[in-house]
Short mmCIF file of N, CA, C and O in Angstrom, two decimals:
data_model
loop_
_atom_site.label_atom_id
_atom_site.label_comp_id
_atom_site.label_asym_id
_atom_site.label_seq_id
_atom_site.Cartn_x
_atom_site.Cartn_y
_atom_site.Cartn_z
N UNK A 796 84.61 99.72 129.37
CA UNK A 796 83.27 99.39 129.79
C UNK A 796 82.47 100.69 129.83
O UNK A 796 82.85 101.80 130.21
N UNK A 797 81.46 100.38 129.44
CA UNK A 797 80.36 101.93 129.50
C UNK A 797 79.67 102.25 130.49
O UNK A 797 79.22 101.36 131.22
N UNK A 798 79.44 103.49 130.72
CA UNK A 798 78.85 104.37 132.18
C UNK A 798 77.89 103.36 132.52
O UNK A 798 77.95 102.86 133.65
N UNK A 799 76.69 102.87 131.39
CA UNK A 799 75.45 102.15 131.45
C UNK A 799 75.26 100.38 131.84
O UNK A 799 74.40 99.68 132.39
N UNK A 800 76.55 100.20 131.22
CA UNK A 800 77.15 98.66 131.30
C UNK A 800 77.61 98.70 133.00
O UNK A 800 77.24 97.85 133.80
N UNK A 801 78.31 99.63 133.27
CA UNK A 801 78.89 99.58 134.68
C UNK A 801 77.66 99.54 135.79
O UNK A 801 77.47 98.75 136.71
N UNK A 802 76.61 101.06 135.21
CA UNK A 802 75.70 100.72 136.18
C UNK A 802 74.74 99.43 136.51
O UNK A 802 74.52 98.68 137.46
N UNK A 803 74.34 99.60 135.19
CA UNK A 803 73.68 97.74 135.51
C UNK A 803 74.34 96.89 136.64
O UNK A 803 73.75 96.37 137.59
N UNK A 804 75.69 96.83 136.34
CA UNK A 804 76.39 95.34 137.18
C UNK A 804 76.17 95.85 137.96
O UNK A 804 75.17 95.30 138.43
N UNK A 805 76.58 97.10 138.86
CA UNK A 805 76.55 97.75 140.09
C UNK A 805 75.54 97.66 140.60
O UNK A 805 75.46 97.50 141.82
N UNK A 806 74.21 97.77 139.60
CA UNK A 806 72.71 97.73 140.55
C UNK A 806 72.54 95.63 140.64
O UNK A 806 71.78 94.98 141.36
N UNK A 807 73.61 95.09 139.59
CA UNK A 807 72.70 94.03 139.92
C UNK A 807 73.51 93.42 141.31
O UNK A 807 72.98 92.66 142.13
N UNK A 808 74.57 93.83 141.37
CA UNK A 808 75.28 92.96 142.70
C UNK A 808 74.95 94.27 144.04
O UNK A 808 75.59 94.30 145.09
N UNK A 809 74.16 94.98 143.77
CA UNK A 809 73.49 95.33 145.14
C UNK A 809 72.45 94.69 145.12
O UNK A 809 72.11 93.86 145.96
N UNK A 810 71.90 94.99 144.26
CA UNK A 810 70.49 93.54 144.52
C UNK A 810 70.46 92.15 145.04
O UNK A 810 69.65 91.59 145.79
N UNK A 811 71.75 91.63 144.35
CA UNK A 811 72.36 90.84 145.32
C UNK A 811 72.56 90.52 146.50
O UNK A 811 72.07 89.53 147.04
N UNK A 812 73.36 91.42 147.07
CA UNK A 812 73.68 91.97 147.97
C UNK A 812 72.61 92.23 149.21
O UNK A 812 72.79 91.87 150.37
N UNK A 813 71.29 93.04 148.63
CA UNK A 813 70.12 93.09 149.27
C UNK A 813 69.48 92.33 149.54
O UNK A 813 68.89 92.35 150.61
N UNK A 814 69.33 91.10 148.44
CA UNK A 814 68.44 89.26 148.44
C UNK A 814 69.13 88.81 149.59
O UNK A 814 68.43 88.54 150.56
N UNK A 815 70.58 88.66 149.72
CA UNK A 815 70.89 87.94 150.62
C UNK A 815 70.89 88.46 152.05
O UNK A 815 70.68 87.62 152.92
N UNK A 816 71.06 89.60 152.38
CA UNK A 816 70.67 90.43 153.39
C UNK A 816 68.99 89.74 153.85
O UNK A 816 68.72 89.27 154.96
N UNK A 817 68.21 89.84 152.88
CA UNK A 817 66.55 89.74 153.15
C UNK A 817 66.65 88.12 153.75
O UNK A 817 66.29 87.98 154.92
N UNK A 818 67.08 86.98 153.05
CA UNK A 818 67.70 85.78 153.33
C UNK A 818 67.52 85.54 154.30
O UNK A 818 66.67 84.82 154.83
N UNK A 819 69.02 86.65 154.99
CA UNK A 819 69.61 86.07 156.72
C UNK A 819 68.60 86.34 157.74
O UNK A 819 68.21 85.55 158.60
N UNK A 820 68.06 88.04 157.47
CA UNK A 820 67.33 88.41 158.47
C UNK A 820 65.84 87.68 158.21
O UNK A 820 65.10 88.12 159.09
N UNK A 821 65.21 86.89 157.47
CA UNK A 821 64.22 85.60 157.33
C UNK A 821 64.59 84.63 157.92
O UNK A 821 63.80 84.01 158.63
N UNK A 822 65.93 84.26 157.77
CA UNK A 822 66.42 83.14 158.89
C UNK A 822 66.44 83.21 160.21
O UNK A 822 66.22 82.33 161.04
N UNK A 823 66.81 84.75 160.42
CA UNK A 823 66.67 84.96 161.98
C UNK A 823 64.91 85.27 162.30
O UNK A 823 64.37 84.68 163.23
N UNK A 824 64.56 85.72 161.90
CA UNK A 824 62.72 85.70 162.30
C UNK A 824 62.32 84.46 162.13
O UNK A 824 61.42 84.23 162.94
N UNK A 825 62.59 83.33 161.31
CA UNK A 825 62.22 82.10 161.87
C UNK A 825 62.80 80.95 162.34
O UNK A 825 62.55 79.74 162.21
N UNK A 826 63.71 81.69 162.97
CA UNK A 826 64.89 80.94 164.14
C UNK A 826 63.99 79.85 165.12
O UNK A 826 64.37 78.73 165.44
N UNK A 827 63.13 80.27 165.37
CA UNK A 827 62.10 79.87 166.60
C UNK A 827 61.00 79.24 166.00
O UNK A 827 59.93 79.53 166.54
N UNK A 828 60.94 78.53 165.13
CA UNK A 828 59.86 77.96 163.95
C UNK A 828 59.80 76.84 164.87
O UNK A 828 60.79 76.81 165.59
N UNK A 829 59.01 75.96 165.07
CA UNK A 829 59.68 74.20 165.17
C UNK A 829 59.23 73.58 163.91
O UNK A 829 58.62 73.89 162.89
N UNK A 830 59.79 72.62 164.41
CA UNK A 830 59.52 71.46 162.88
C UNK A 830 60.86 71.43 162.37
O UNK A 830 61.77 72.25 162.48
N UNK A 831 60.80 70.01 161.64
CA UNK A 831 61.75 69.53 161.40
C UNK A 831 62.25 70.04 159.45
O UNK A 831 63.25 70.34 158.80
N UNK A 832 61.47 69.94 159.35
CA UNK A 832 61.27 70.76 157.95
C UNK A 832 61.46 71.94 158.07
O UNK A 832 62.42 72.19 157.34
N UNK A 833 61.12 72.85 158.55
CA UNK A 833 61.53 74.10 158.93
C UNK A 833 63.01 74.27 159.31
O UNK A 833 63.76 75.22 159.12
N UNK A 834 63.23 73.10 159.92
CA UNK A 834 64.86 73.00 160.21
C UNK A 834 65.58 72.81 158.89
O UNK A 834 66.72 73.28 158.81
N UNK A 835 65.21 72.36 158.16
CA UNK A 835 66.08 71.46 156.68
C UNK A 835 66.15 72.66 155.97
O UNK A 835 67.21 73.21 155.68
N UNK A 836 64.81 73.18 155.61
CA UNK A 836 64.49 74.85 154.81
C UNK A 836 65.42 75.78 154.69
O UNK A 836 65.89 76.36 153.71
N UNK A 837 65.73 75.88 156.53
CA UNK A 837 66.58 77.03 157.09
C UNK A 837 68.09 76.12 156.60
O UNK A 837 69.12 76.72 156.32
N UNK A 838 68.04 75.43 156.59
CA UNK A 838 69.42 74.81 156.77
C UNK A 838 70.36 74.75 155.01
O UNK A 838 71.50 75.06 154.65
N UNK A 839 68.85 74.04 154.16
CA UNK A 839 69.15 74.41 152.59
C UNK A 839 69.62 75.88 152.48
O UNK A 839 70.78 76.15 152.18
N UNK A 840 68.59 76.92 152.77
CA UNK A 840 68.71 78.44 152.61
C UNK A 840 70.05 78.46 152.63
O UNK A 840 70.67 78.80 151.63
N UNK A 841 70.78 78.03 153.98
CA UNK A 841 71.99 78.81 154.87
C UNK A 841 73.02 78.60 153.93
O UNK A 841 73.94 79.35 153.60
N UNK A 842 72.60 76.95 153.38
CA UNK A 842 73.64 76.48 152.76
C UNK A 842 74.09 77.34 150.64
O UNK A 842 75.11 77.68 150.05
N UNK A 843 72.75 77.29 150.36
CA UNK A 843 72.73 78.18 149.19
C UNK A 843 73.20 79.32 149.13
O UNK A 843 73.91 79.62 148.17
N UNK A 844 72.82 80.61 150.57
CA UNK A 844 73.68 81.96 150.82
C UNK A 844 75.03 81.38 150.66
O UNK A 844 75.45 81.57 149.52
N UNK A 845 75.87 80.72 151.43
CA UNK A 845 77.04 80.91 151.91
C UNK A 845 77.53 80.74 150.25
O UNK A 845 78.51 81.35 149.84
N UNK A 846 76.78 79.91 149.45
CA UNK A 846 77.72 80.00 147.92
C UNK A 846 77.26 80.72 147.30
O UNK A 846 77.99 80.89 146.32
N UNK A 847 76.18 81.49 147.25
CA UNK A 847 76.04 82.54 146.75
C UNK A 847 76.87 83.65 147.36
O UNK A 847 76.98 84.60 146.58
N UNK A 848 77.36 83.79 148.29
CA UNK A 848 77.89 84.63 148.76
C UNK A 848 79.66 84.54 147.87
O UNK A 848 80.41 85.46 147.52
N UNK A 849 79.79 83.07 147.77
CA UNK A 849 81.23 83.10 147.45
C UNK A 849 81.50 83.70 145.99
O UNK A 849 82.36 84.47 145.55
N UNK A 850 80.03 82.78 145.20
CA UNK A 850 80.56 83.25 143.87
C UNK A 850 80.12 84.47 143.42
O UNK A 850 80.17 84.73 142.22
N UNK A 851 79.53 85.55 144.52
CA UNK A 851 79.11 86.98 144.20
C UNK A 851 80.85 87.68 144.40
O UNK A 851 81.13 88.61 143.64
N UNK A 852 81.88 87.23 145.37
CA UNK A 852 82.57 87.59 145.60
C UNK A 852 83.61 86.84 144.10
O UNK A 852 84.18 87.56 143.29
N UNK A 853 83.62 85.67 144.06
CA UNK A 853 85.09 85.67 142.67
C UNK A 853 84.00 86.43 141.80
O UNK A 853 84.10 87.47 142.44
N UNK A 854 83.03 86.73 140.83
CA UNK A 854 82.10 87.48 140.12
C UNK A 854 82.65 88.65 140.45
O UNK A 854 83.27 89.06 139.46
N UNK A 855 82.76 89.67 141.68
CA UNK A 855 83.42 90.42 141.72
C UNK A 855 84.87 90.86 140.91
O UNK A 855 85.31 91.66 140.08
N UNK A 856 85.32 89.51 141.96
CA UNK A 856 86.93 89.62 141.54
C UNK A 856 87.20 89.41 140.35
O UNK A 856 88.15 90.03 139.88
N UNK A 857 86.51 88.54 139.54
CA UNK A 857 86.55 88.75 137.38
C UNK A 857 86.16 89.92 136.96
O UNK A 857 86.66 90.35 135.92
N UNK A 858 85.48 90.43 137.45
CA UNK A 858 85.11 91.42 136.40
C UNK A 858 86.20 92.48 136.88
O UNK A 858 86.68 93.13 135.96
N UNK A 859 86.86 92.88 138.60
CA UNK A 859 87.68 93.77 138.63
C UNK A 859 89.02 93.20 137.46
O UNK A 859 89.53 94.03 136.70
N UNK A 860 89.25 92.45 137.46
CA UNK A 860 90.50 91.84 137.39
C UNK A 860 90.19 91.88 135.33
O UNK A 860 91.02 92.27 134.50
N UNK A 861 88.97 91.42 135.08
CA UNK A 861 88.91 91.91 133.43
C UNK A 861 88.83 93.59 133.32
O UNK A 861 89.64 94.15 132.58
N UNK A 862 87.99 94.27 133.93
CA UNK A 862 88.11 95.57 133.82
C UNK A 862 89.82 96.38 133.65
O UNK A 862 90.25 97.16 132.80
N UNK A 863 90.44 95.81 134.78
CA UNK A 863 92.02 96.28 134.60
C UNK A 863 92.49 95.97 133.07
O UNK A 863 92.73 96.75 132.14
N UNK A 864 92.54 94.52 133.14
CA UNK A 864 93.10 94.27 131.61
C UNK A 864 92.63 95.09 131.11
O UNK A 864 93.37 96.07 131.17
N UNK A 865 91.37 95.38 130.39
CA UNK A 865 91.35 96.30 129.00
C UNK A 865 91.82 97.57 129.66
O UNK A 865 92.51 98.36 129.01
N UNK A 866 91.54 97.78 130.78
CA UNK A 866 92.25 99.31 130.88
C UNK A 866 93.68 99.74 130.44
O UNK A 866 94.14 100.75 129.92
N UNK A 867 94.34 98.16 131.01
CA UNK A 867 95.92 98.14 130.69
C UNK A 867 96.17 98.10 128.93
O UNK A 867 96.92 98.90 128.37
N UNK A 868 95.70 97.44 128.49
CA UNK A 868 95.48 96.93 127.00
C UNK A 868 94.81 98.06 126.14
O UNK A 868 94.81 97.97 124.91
N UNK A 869 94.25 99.10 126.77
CA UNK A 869 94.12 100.32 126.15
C UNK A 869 95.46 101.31 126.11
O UNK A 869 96.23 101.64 125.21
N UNK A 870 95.36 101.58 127.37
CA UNK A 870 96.63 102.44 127.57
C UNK A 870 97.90 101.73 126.91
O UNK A 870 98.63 102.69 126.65
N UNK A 871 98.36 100.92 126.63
CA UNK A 871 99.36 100.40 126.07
C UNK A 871 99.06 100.67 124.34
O UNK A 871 99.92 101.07 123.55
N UNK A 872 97.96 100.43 124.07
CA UNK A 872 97.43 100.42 122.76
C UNK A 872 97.54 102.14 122.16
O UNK A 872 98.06 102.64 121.16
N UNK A 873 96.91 102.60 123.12
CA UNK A 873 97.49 104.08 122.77
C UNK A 873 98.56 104.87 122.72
O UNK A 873 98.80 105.82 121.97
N UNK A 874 99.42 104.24 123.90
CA UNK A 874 100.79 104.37 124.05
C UNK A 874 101.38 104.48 122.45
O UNK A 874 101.74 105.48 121.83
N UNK A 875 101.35 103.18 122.08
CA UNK A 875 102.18 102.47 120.80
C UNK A 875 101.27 102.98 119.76
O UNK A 875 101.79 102.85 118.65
N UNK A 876 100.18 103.49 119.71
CA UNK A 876 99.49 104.19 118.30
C UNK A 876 98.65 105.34 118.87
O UNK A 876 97.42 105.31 118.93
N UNK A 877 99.45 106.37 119.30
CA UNK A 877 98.78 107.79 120.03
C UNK A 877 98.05 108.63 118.57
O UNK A 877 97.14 109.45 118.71
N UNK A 878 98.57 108.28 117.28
CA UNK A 878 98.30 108.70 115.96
C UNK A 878 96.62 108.14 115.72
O UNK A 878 95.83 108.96 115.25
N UNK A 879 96.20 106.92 116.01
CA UNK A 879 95.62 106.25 115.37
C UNK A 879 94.38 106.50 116.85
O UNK A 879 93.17 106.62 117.01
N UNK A 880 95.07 106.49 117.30
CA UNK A 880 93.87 106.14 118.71
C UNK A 880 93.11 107.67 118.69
O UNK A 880 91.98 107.76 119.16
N UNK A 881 93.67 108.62 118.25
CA UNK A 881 93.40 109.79 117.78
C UNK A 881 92.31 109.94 116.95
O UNK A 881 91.43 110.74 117.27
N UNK A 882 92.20 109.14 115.70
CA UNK A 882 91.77 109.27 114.63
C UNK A 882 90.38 108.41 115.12
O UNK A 882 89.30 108.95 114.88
N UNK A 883 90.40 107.47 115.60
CA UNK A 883 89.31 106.58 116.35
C UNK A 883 88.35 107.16 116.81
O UNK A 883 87.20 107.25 116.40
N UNK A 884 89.25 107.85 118.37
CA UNK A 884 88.29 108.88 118.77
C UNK A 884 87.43 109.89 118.56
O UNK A 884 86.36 110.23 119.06
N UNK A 885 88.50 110.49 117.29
CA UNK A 885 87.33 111.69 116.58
C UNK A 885 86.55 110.67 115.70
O UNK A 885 85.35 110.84 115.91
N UNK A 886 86.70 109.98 115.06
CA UNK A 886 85.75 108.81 114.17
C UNK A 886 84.40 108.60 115.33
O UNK A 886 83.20 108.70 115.07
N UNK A 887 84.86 108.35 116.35
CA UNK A 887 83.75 107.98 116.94
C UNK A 887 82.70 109.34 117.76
O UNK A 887 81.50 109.43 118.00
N UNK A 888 83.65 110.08 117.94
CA UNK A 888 82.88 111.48 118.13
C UNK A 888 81.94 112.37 116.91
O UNK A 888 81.17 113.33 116.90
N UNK A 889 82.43 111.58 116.09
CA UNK A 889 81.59 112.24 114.77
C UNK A 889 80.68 111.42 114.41
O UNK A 889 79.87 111.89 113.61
N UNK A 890 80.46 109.93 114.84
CA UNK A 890 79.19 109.55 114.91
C UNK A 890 77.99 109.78 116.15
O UNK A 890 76.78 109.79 116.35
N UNK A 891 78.98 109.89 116.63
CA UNK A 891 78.01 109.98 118.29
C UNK A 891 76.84 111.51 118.00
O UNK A 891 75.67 111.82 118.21
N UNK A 892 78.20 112.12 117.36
CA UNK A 892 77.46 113.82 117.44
C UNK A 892 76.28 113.80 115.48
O UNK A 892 75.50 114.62 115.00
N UNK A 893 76.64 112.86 115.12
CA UNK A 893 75.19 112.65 113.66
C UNK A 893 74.07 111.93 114.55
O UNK A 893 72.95 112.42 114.63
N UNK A 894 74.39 110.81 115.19
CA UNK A 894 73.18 110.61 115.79
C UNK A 894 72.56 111.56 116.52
O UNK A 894 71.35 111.68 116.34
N UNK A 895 73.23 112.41 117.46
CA UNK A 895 72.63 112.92 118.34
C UNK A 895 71.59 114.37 118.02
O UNK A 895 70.67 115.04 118.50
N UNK A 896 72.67 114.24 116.66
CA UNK A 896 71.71 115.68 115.95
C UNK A 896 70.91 115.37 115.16
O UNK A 896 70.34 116.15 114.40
N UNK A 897 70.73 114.14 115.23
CA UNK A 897 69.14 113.18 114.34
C UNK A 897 67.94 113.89 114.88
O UNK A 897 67.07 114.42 114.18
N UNK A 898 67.97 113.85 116.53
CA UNK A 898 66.76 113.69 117.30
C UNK A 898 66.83 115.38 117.74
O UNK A 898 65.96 115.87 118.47
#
């Protein structure tokens, strides 16, 4: 996974993270609302966090749990072709470094 790919996810499940934060503490400032609708609102909200909350957490747990695999599935890959994984790398270092000497 790439530095840029990683950060994205990272900023988007703090954002996350932050929405639902903003959420609770809205729920608690209008704890003291009346109305019955106001009750249902708060009550939909509570009910939408708590699964947003769950599937921010397995979302978590896939992507840790895919991240390992290719990590494992690399290192094994290189293991068994240390020759080739070689040749890749400089292949790909020698494009990285034509583009970069484009600009």
């Amino acid at each position: 996974m790439t530095d840029a790919l990683q950060h994205t996810k990272d900023k988007l499940m703090d954002d996350l993270h932050q929405s639902i934060a903003d959420a609770e503490e809205m729920l608690k400032l209008t704890a003291n609302q009346a109305g019955e609708s106001t009750a249902q609102l708060r009550e939909r909200v509570r009910d939408r966090m708590s699964k947003a909350k769950v599937e921010l957490v397995h979302l978590q747990q896939a992507t840790v749990e895919k991240a390992k695999a290719a990590g494992h599935a690399t290192d094994v890959f290189v293991h068994e072709n240390p020759w080739k994984s070689i040749g890749i790398a400089a292949g790909m270092g020698l494009v990285v470094g034509l583009l970069i000497s484009r600009r």
